[in-house]
Amino acid sequence: MVSTFFGLNTGYRGLAAHQMALDVTGHNIANANTEGYSRQRAVRESSLPYAQPGFPNLPGPGQLGSGVQIAQIMRLRDSFVDLQIRNESETLGRWQSTQDIMSQIEGIFAEPSENSLNNILSQFWDAWQEVSKNPESLAVRANLKESGQTLSSYFNRIYTSLETLRAGINDEVETRVDDINNLATQIRDLNVQIVGIEAVNDNANDLRDRRDLLVDQLSDLVNITVKERSDGAYVINIQ
């Protein structure tokens, strides 16, 4: 026969389990606007009954339940959705970069406008046409000379602008390489922490959220593949 303390302990287990569930709920509410945070849930399970298997059987019908306990704090996240988001983020980032560069090139050539290449070339060929009609006219020749100088100046300006754009793109590439290295270093450090925590059967939920956020940011910069090892570490390959 069990003592009165057994019933009190069962009640205490229930209170402790529900208190932990409330703490998890509070943690979710506090991080409702935290970037990269995944909602967590306290998973309840019945605690070991009395008497446990292997103990001498006691008088009475079967085993007596001893209450409830928290089995784990689960992170509610879909790895398949993460994969799709990372793939689309890489595609989006690539096309956004292409669009930005093309927009700058379009601005340099300024098509269509009075200062566009098409307009300046048309004026240059028109000047040649006038010279072919009136080769003895000094005014027509002067107009051709001016049109040629305008075209030459335009090409020089285009060249300088494109060189400036190329230098800017190179600087941006260097900055992105630094960002990639910085993100990779942070992910590596989180890998070490997560493996250490989960080696003792704890759930590193918040650290995993932080790591997934960094991986998402990395996927914005470069095409990657992510595989999770059995110990919880991420292996990331840049393609």
PDB file of C-alpha atoms in Angstrom:
ATOM      1  CA  MET A   1       0.000   0.000   0.000  1.00  0.00           C
ATOM      2  CA  VAL A   2       1.356   3.439  -0.917  1.00  0.00           C
ATOM      3  CA  SER A   3       1.603   6.251   1.619  1.00  0.00           C
ATOM      4  CA  THR A   4      -0.119   9.657   1.665  1.00  0.00           C
ATOM      5  CA  PHE A   5       3.102  11.207   0.428  1.00  0.00           C
ATOM      6  CA  PHE A   6       2.679   9.308  -2.840  1.00  0.00           C
ATOM      7  CA  GLY A   7      -0.527  11.205  -3.577  1.00  0.00           C
ATOM      8  CA  LEU A   8       1.075  14.509  -2.591  1.00  0.00           C
ATOM      9  CA  ASN A   9       4.015  13.778  -4.865  1.00  0.00           C
ATOM     10  CA  THR A  10       1.619  13.015  -7.740  1.00  0.00           C
ATOM     11  CA  GLY A  11      -0.049  16.384  -7.196  1.00  0.00           C
ATOM     12  CA  TYR A  12       3.319  18.106  -7.045  1.00  0.00           C
ATOM     13  CA  ARG A  13       4.343  16.512 -10.339  1.00  0.00           C
ATOM     14  CA  GLY A  14       1.201  17.846 -11.987  1.00  0.00           C
ATOM     15  CA  LEU A  15       1.752  21.360 -10.660  1.00  0.00           C
ATOM     16  CA  ALA A  16       5.419  21.360 -11.703  1.00  0.00           C
ATOM     17  CA  ALA A  17       4.592  20.100 -15.200  1.00  0.00           C
ATOM     18  CA  HIS A  18       1.909  22.707 -15.757  1.00  0.00           C
ATOM     19  CA  GLN A  19       4.139  25.428 -14.337  1.00  0.00           C
ATOM     20  CA  MET A  20       6.824  24.507 -16.859  1.00  0.00           C
ATOM     21  CA  ALA A  21       4.217  24.513 -19.642  1.00  0.00           C
ATOM     22  CA  LEU A  22       3.187  28.025 -18.577  1.00  0.00           C
ATOM     23  CA  ASP A  23       6.846  29.097 -18.619  1.00  0.00           C
ATOM     24  CA  VAL A  24       7.163  27.808 -22.187  1.00  0.00           C
ATOM     25  CA  THR A  25       4.000  29.705 -23.161  1.00  0.00           C
ATOM     26  CA  GLY A  26       5.426  32.871 -21.613  1.00  0.00           C
ATOM     27  CA  HIS A  27       8.641  32.358 -23.535  1.00  0.00           C
ATOM     28  CA  ASN A  28       6.637  32.077 -26.758  1.00  0.00           C
ATOM     29  CA  ILE A  29       4.712  35.268 -26.036  1.00  0.00           C
ATOM     30  CA  ALA A  30       7.879  37.194 -25.139  1.00  0.00           C
ATOM     31  CA  ASN A  31       9.487  36.192 -28.443  1.00  0.00           C
ATOM     32  CA  ALA A  32       6.439  36.710 -30.648  1.00  0.00           C
ATOM     33  CA  ASN A  33       8.297  39.418 -32.611  1.00  0.00           C
ATOM     34  CA  THR A  34      11.781  37.919 -32.403  1.00  0.00           C
ATOM     35  CA  GLU A  35      13.230  37.308 -35.862  1.00  0.00           C
ATOM     36  CA  GLY A  36      13.855  33.624 -36.531  1.00  0.00           C
ATOM     37  CA  TYR A  37      12.107  32.416 -33.360  1.00  0.00           C
ATOM     38  CA  SER A  38      10.214  29.120 -33.576  1.00  0.00           C
ATOM     39  CA  ARG A  39       7.288  28.453 -31.265  1.00  0.00           C
ATOM     40  CA  GLN A  40       7.973  25.829 -28.601  1.00  0.00           C
ATOM     41  CA  ARG A  41       5.705  23.341 -26.900  1.00  0.00           C
ATOM     42  CA  ALA A  42       6.069  21.427 -23.659  1.00  0.00           C
ATOM     43  CA  VAL A  43       5.426  17.730 -24.380  1.00  0.00           C
ATOM     44  CA  ARG A  44       3.800  15.967 -21.439  1.00  0.00           C
ATOM     45  CA  GLU A  45       3.996  12.273 -20.665  1.00  0.00           C
ATOM     46  CA  SER A  46       2.949  10.110 -17.752  1.00  0.00           C
ATOM     47  CA  SER A  47       5.701   9.541 -15.215  1.00  0.00           C
ATOM     48  CA  LEU A  48       6.906   6.066 -14.218  1.00  0.00           C
ATOM     49  CA  PRO A  49       4.156   4.086 -12.483  1.00  0.00           C
ATOM     50  CA  TYR A  50       4.345   2.400  -9.117  1.00  0.00           C
ATOM     51  CA  ALA A  51       5.561  -0.312  -8.849  1.00  0.00           C
ATOM     52  CA  GLN A  52       8.044  -0.207 -11.708  1.00  0.00           C
ATOM     53  CA  PRO A  53       8.705  -3.263 -13.851  1.00  0.00           C
ATOM     54  CA  GLY A  54      11.221  -5.556 -12.223  1.00  0.00           C
ATOM     55  CA  PHE A  55      10.169  -4.706  -8.683  1.00  0.00           C
ATOM     56  CA  PRO A  56       8.410  -7.344  -6.607  1.00  0.00           C
ATOM     57  CA  ASN A  57       4.701  -7.300  -7.317  1.00  0.00           C
ATOM     58  CA  LEU A  58       2.663  -5.582  -4.645  1.00  0.00           C
ATOM     59  CA  PRO A  59      -0.871  -6.428  -3.669  1.00  0.00           C
ATOM     60  CA  GLY A  60      -3.394  -4.560  -5.769  1.00  0.00           C
ATOM     61  CA  PRO A  61      -4.701  -4.327  -9.322  1.00  0.00           C
ATOM     62  CA  GLY A  62      -1.775  -3.595 -11.635  1.00  0.00           C
ATOM     63  CA  GLN A  63       0.475  -0.533 -11.542  1.00  0.00           C
ATOM     64  CA  LEU A  64      -0.462   2.758  -9.946  1.00  0.00           C
ATOM     65  CA  GLY A  65       0.123   5.902 -12.014  1.00  0.00           C
ATOM     66  CA  SER A  66       2.406   8.505 -10.459  1.00  0.00           C
ATOM     67  CA  GLY A  67       1.318  11.608 -12.380  1.00  0.00           C
ATOM     68  CA  VAL A  68       2.703  13.624 -15.276  1.00  0.00           C
ATOM     69  CA  GLN A  69       6.059  15.051 -16.271  1.00  0.00           C
ATOM     70  CA  ILE A  70       7.535  17.111 -19.110  1.00  0.00           C
ATOM     71  CA  ALA A  71       9.275  14.764 -21.558  1.00  0.00           C
ATOM     72  CA  GLN A  72      10.820  17.541 -23.695  1.00  0.00           C
ATOM     73  CA  ILE A  73      10.378  21.095 -24.881  1.00  0.00           C
ATOM     74  CA  MET A  74       9.788  20.672 -28.602  1.00  0.00           C
ATOM     75  CA  ARG A  75      10.585  23.260 -31.249  1.00  0.00           C
ATOM     76  CA  LEU A  76       7.731  23.495 -33.766  1.00  0.00           C
ATOM     77  CA  ARG A  77       9.547  23.929 -37.073  1.00  0.00           C
ATOM     78  CA  ASP A  78       9.182  22.263 -40.469  1.00  0.00           C
ATOM     79  CA  SER A  79      12.530  21.328 -42.039  1.00  0.00           C
ATOM     80  CA  PHE A  80      10.898  20.901 -45.462  1.00  0.00           C
ATOM     81  CA  VAL A  81       9.598  24.476 -45.378  1.00  0.00           C
ATOM     82  CA  ASP A  82      13.069  25.659 -44.302  1.00  0.00           C
ATOM     83  CA  LEU A  83      14.568  23.936 -47.353  1.00  0.00           C
ATOM     84  CA  GLN A  84      12.076  25.554 -49.712  1.00  0.00           C
ATOM     85  CA  ILE A  85      12.596  29.003 -48.190  1.00  0.00           C
ATOM     86  CA  ARG A  86      16.383  28.736 -48.533  1.00  0.00           C
ATOM     87  CA  ASN A  87      16.156  27.629 -52.147  1.00  0.00           C
ATOM     88  CA  GLU A  88      13.813  30.479 -53.028  1.00  0.00           C
ATOM     89  CA  SER A  89      15.869  32.987 -51.013  1.00  0.00           C
ATOM     90  CA  GLU A  90      18.954  32.165 -53.074  1.00  0.00           C
ATOM     91  CA  THR A  91      16.980  32.585 -56.300  1.00  0.00           C
ATOM     92  CA  LEU A  92      15.449  35.842 -55.086  1.00  0.00           C
ATOM     93  CA  GLY A  93      18.808  37.241 -53.993  1.00  0.00           C
ATOM     94  CA  ARG A  94      20.430  36.330 -57.321  1.00  0.00           C
ATOM     95  CA  TRP A  95      17.721  37.990 -59.409  1.00  0.00           C
ATOM     96  CA  GLN A  96      17.605  41.045 -57.161  1.00  0.00           C
ATOM     97  CA  SER A  97      21.354  41.522 -57.666  1.00  0.00           C
ATOM     98  CA  THR A  98      20.914  41.115 -61.409  1.00  0.00           C
ATOM     99  CA  GLN A  99      18.054  43.607 -61.432  1.00  0.00           C
ATOM    100  CA  ASP A 100      20.068  46.183 -59.447  1.00  0.00           C
ATOM    101  CA  ILE A 101      23.028  45.951 -61.827  1.00  0.00           C
ATOM    102  CA  MET A 102      20.866  46.075 -64.939  1.00  0.00           C
ATOM    103  CA  SER A 103      19.000  49.099 -63.579  1.00  0.00           C
ATOM    104  CA  GLN A 104      22.287  50.932 -63.090  1.00  0.00           C
ATOM    105  CA  ILE A 105      23.438  50.021 -66.595  1.00  0.00           C
ATOM    106  CA  GLU A 106      20.112  51.219 -67.971  1.00  0.00           C
ATOM    107  CA  GLY A 107      20.603  54.524 -66.166  1.00  0.00           C
ATOM    108  CA  ILE A 108      24.088  54.895 -67.665  1.00  0.00           C
ATOM    109  CA  PHE A 109      22.872  54.446 -71.247  1.00  0.00           C
ATOM    110  CA  ALA A 110      19.774  56.569 -70.528  1.00  0.00           C
ATOM    111  CA  GLU A 111      17.557  54.951 -73.149  1.00  0.00           C
ATOM    112  CA  PRO A 112      15.340  56.486 -74.394  1.00  0.00           C
ATOM    113  CA  SER A 113      16.227  60.161 -73.918  1.00  0.00           C
ATOM    114  CA  GLU A 114      17.870  63.085 -75.700  1.00  0.00           C
ATOM    115  CA  ASN A 115      21.253  62.011 -74.325  1.00  0.00           C
ATOM    116  CA  SER A 116      20.852  58.354 -75.246  1.00  0.00           C
ATOM    117  CA  LEU A 117      23.285  56.480 -77.487  1.00  0.00           C
ATOM    118  CA  ASN A 118      20.630  55.955 -80.133  1.00  0.00           C
ATOM    119  CA  ASN A 119      19.887  59.680 -80.353  1.00  0.00           C
ATOM    120  CA  ILE A 120      23.547  60.742 -80.451  1.00  0.00           C
ATOM    121  CA  LEU A 121      24.370  58.159 -83.128  1.00  0.00           C
ATOM    122  CA  SER A 122      21.403  59.323 -85.198  1.00  0.00           C
ATOM    123  CA  GLN A 123      22.677  62.910 -85.011  1.00  0.00           C
ATOM    124  CA  PHE A 124      26.160  61.748 -86.023  1.00  0.00           C
ATOM    125  CA  TRP A 125      24.904  59.811 -89.073  1.00  0.00           C
ATOM    126  CA  ASP A 126      22.604  62.680 -90.018  1.00  0.00           C
ATOM    127  CA  ALA A 127      25.621  64.994 -89.981  1.00  0.00           C
ATOM    128  CA  TRP A 128      27.435  62.658 -92.353  1.00  0.00           C
ATOM    129  CA  GLN A 129      24.405  62.620 -94.585  1.00  0.00           C
ATOM    130  CA  GLU A 130      24.452  66.411 -94.745  1.00  0.00           C
ATOM    131  CA  VAL A 131      28.172  66.403 -95.569  1.00  0.00           C
ATOM    132  CA  SER A 132      27.543  63.969 -98.414  1.00  0.00           C
ATOM    133  CA  LYS A 133      24.995  66.394 -99.806  1.00  0.00           C
ATOM    134  CA  ASN A 134      26.985  69.606 -99.265  1.00  0.00           C
ATOM    135  CA  PRO A 135      30.681  68.704 -98.889  1.00  0.00           C
ATOM    136  CA  GLU A 136      31.796  72.278 -99.629  1.00  0.00           C
ATOM    137  CA  SER A 137      29.739  73.820 -96.782  1.00  0.00           C
ATOM    138  CA  LEU A 138      31.893  74.852 -93.811  1.00  0.00           C
ATOM    139  CA  ALA A 139      28.857  74.954 -91.528  1.00  0.00           C
ATOM    140  CA  VAL A 140      27.926  71.374 -92.416  1.00  0.00           C
ATOM    141  CA  ARG A 141      31.496  70.249 -91.800  1.00  0.00           C
ATOM    142  CA  ALA A 142      31.590  72.047 -88.471  1.00  0.00           C
ATOM    143  CA  ASN A 143      28.340  70.336 -87.487  1.00  0.00           C
ATOM    144  CA  LEU A 144      29.858  66.946 -88.356  1.00  0.00           C
ATOM    145  CA  LYS A 145      32.929  67.736 -86.271  1.00  0.00           C
ATOM    146  CA  GLU A 146      30.763  68.761 -83.331  1.00  0.00           C
ATOM    147  CA  SER A 147      28.654  65.618 -83.660  1.00  0.00           C
ATOM    148  CA  GLY A 148      31.809  63.478 -83.682  1.00  0.00           C
ATOM    149  CA  GLN A 149      33.109  65.212 -80.566  1.00  0.00           C
ATOM    150  CA  THR A 150      29.769  64.721 -78.858  1.00  0.00           C
ATOM    151  CA  LEU A 151      29.804  61.011 -79.729  1.00  0.00           C
ATOM    152  CA  SER A 152      33.398  60.664 -78.524  1.00  0.00           C
ATOM    153  CA  SER A 153      32.558  62.397 -75.238  1.00  0.00           C
ATOM    154  CA  TYR A 154      29.553  60.127 -74.846  1.00  0.00           C
ATOM    155  CA  PHE A 155      31.673  56.989 -75.278  1.00  0.00           C
ATOM    156  CA  ASN A 156      34.204  58.314 -72.773  1.00  0.00           C
ATOM    157  CA  ARG A 157      31.454  59.016 -70.266  1.00  0.00           C
ATOM    158  CA  ILE A 158      29.919  55.579 -70.775  1.00  0.00           C
ATOM    159  CA  TYR A 159      33.308  53.932 -70.319  1.00  0.00           C
ATOM    160  CA  THR A 160      34.016  55.861 -67.106  1.00  0.00           C
ATOM    161  CA  SER A 161      30.557  55.079 -65.734  1.00  0.00           C
ATOM    162  CA  LEU A 162      30.854  51.364 -66.517  1.00  0.00           C
ATOM    163  CA  GLU A 163      34.317  51.237 -64.928  1.00  0.00           C
ATOM    164  CA  THR A 164      32.921  52.905 -61.819  1.00  0.00           C
ATOM    165  CA  LEU A 165      30.074  50.389 -61.766  1.00  0.00           C
ATOM    166  CA  ARG A 166      32.510  47.498 -62.151  1.00  0.00           C
ATOM    167  CA  ALA A 167      34.626  48.781 -59.263  1.00  0.00           C
ATOM    168  CA  GLY A 168      31.500  49.122 -57.139  1.00  0.00           C
ATOM    169  CA  ILE A 169      30.451  45.544 -57.933  1.00  0.00           C
ATOM    170  CA  ASN A 170      33.922  44.281 -56.985  1.00  0.00           C
ATOM    171  CA  ASP A 171      33.696  46.138 -53.663  1.00  0.00           C
ATOM    172  CA  GLU A 172      30.260  44.638 -53.073  1.00  0.00           C
ATOM    173  CA  VAL A 173      31.604  41.152 -53.818  1.00  0.00           C
ATOM    174  CA  GLU A 174      34.371  41.648 -51.253  1.00  0.00           C
ATOM    175  CA  THR A 175      31.811  42.824 -48.710  1.00  0.00           C
ATOM    176  CA  ARG A 176      29.636  39.776 -49.396  1.00  0.00           C
ATOM    177  CA  VAL A 177      32.610  37.458 -49.011  1.00  0.00           C
ATOM    178  CA  ASP A 178      33.279  39.013 -45.607  1.00  0.00           C
ATOM    179  CA  ASP A 179      29.600  38.587 -44.683  1.00  0.00           C
ATOM    180  CA  ILE A 180      29.680  34.941 -45.786  1.00  0.00           C
ATOM    181  CA  ASN A 181      32.801  34.251 -43.722  1.00  0.00           C
ATOM    182  CA  ASN A 182      31.271  35.986 -40.704  1.00  0.00           C
ATOM    183  CA  LEU A 183      28.036  33.988 -40.965  1.00  0.00           C
ATOM    184  CA  ALA A 184      29.969  30.734 -41.450  1.00  0.00           C
ATOM    185  CA  THR A 185      32.014  31.435 -38.311  1.00  0.00           C
ATOM    186  CA  GLN A 186      28.894  32.083 -36.236  1.00  0.00           C
ATOM    187  CA  ILE A 187      27.212  28.924 -37.556  1.00  0.00           C
ATOM    188  CA  ARG A 188      30.331  26.898 -36.710  1.00  0.00           C
ATOM    189  CA  ASP A 189      30.341  28.230 -33.133  1.00  0.00           C
ATOM    190  CA  LEU A 190      26.637  27.445 -32.733  1.00  0.00           C
ATOM    191  CA  ASN A 191      27.263  23.932 -34.052  1.00  0.00           C
ATOM    192  CA  VAL A 192      29.738  23.353 -31.239  1.00  0.00           C
ATOM    193  CA  GLN A 193      27.307  24.640 -28.595  1.00  0.00           C
ATOM    194  CA  ILE A 194      24.330  22.674 -29.944  1.00  0.00           C
ATOM    195  CA  VAL A 195      26.266  19.401 -30.137  1.00  0.00           C
ATOM    196  CA  GLY A 196      27.475  19.853 -26.566  1.00  0.00           C
ATOM    197  CA  ILE A 197      24.002  20.615 -25.207  1.00  0.00           C
ATOM    198  CA  GLU A 198      22.169  17.871 -27.077  1.00  0.00           C
ATOM    199  CA  ALA A 199      24.812  15.285 -26.194  1.00  0.00           C
ATOM    200  CA  VAL A 200      23.236  15.203 -22.701  1.00  0.00           C
ATOM    201  CA  ASN A 201      19.698  14.842 -24.155  1.00  0.00           C
ATOM    202  CA  ASP A 202      18.721  18.511 -23.783  1.00  0.00           C
ATOM    203  CA  ASN A 203      17.043  20.471 -26.583  1.00  0.00           C
ATOM    204  CA  ALA A 204      19.005  23.516 -27.765  1.00  0.00           C
ATOM    205  CA  ASN A 205      15.870  25.129 -29.201  1.00  0.00           C
ATOM    206  CA  ASP A 206      16.888  28.791 -29.006  1.00  0.00           C
ATOM    207  CA  LEU A 207      20.372  28.073 -30.321  1.00  0.00           C
ATOM    208  CA  ARG A 208      18.859  26.143 -33.212  1.00  0.00           C
ATOM    209  CA  ASP A 209      16.620  29.102 -33.994  1.00  0.00           C
ATOM    210  CA  ARG A 210      19.638  31.378 -34.052  1.00  0.00           C
ATOM    211  CA  ARG A 211      21.535  28.966 -36.298  1.00  0.00           C
ATOM    212  CA  ASP A 212      18.619  28.581 -38.726  1.00  0.00           C
ATOM    213  CA  LEU A 213      18.308  32.373 -38.941  1.00  0.00           C
ATOM    214  CA  LEU A 214      21.994  32.644 -39.839  1.00  0.00           C
ATOM    215  CA  VAL A 215      21.641  29.863 -42.413  1.00  0.00           C
ATOM    216  CA  ASP A 216      18.680  31.707 -43.962  1.00  0.00           C
ATOM    217  CA  GLN A 217      20.776  34.873 -44.156  1.00  0.00           C
ATOM    218  CA  LEU A 218      23.599  32.890 -45.739  1.00  0.00           C
ATOM    219  CA  SER A 219      21.220  31.479 -48.346  1.00  0.00           C
ATOM    220  CA  ASP A 220      20.371  35.064 -49.348  1.00  0.00           C
ATOM    221  CA  LEU A 221      24.012  35.608 -50.298  1.00  0.00           C
ATOM    222  CA  VAL A 222      25.048  32.323 -51.908  1.00  0.00           C
ATOM    223  CA  ASN A 223      23.613  29.005 -53.076  1.00  0.00           C
ATOM    224  CA  ILE A 224      24.035  26.421 -50.301  1.00  0.00           C
ATOM    225  CA  THR A 225      23.017  22.895 -49.359  1.00  0.00           C
ATOM    226  CA  VAL A 226      22.441  22.042 -45.701  1.00  0.00           C
ATOM    227  CA  LYS A 227      22.608  18.592 -44.122  1.00  0.00           C
ATOM    228  CA  GLU A 228      22.158  17.817 -40.440  1.00  0.00           C
ATOM    229  CA  ARG A 229      24.397  15.193 -38.861  1.00  0.00           C
ATOM    230  CA  SER A 230      23.153  12.723 -36.294  1.00  0.00           C
ATOM    231  CA  ASP A 231      24.717  14.790 -33.507  1.00  0.00           C
ATOM    232  CA  GLY A 232      22.743  17.894 -34.528  1.00  0.00           C
ATOM    233  CA  ALA A 233      25.527  19.782 -36.334  1.00  0.00           C
ATOM    234  CA  TYR A 234      24.910  21.348 -39.741  1.00  0.00           C
ATOM    235  CA  VAL A 235      27.175  20.548 -42.673  1.00  0.00           C
ATOM    236  CA  ILE A 236      26.909  23.369 -45.223  1.00  0.00           C
ATOM    237  CA  ASN A 237      28.258  23.221 -48.761  1.00  0.00           C
ATOM    238  CA  ILE A 238      28.496  26.335 -50.926  1.00  0.00           C
ATOM    239  CA  GLN A 239      27.728  25.667 -54.576  1.00  0.00           C
TER     240      GLN A 239
END
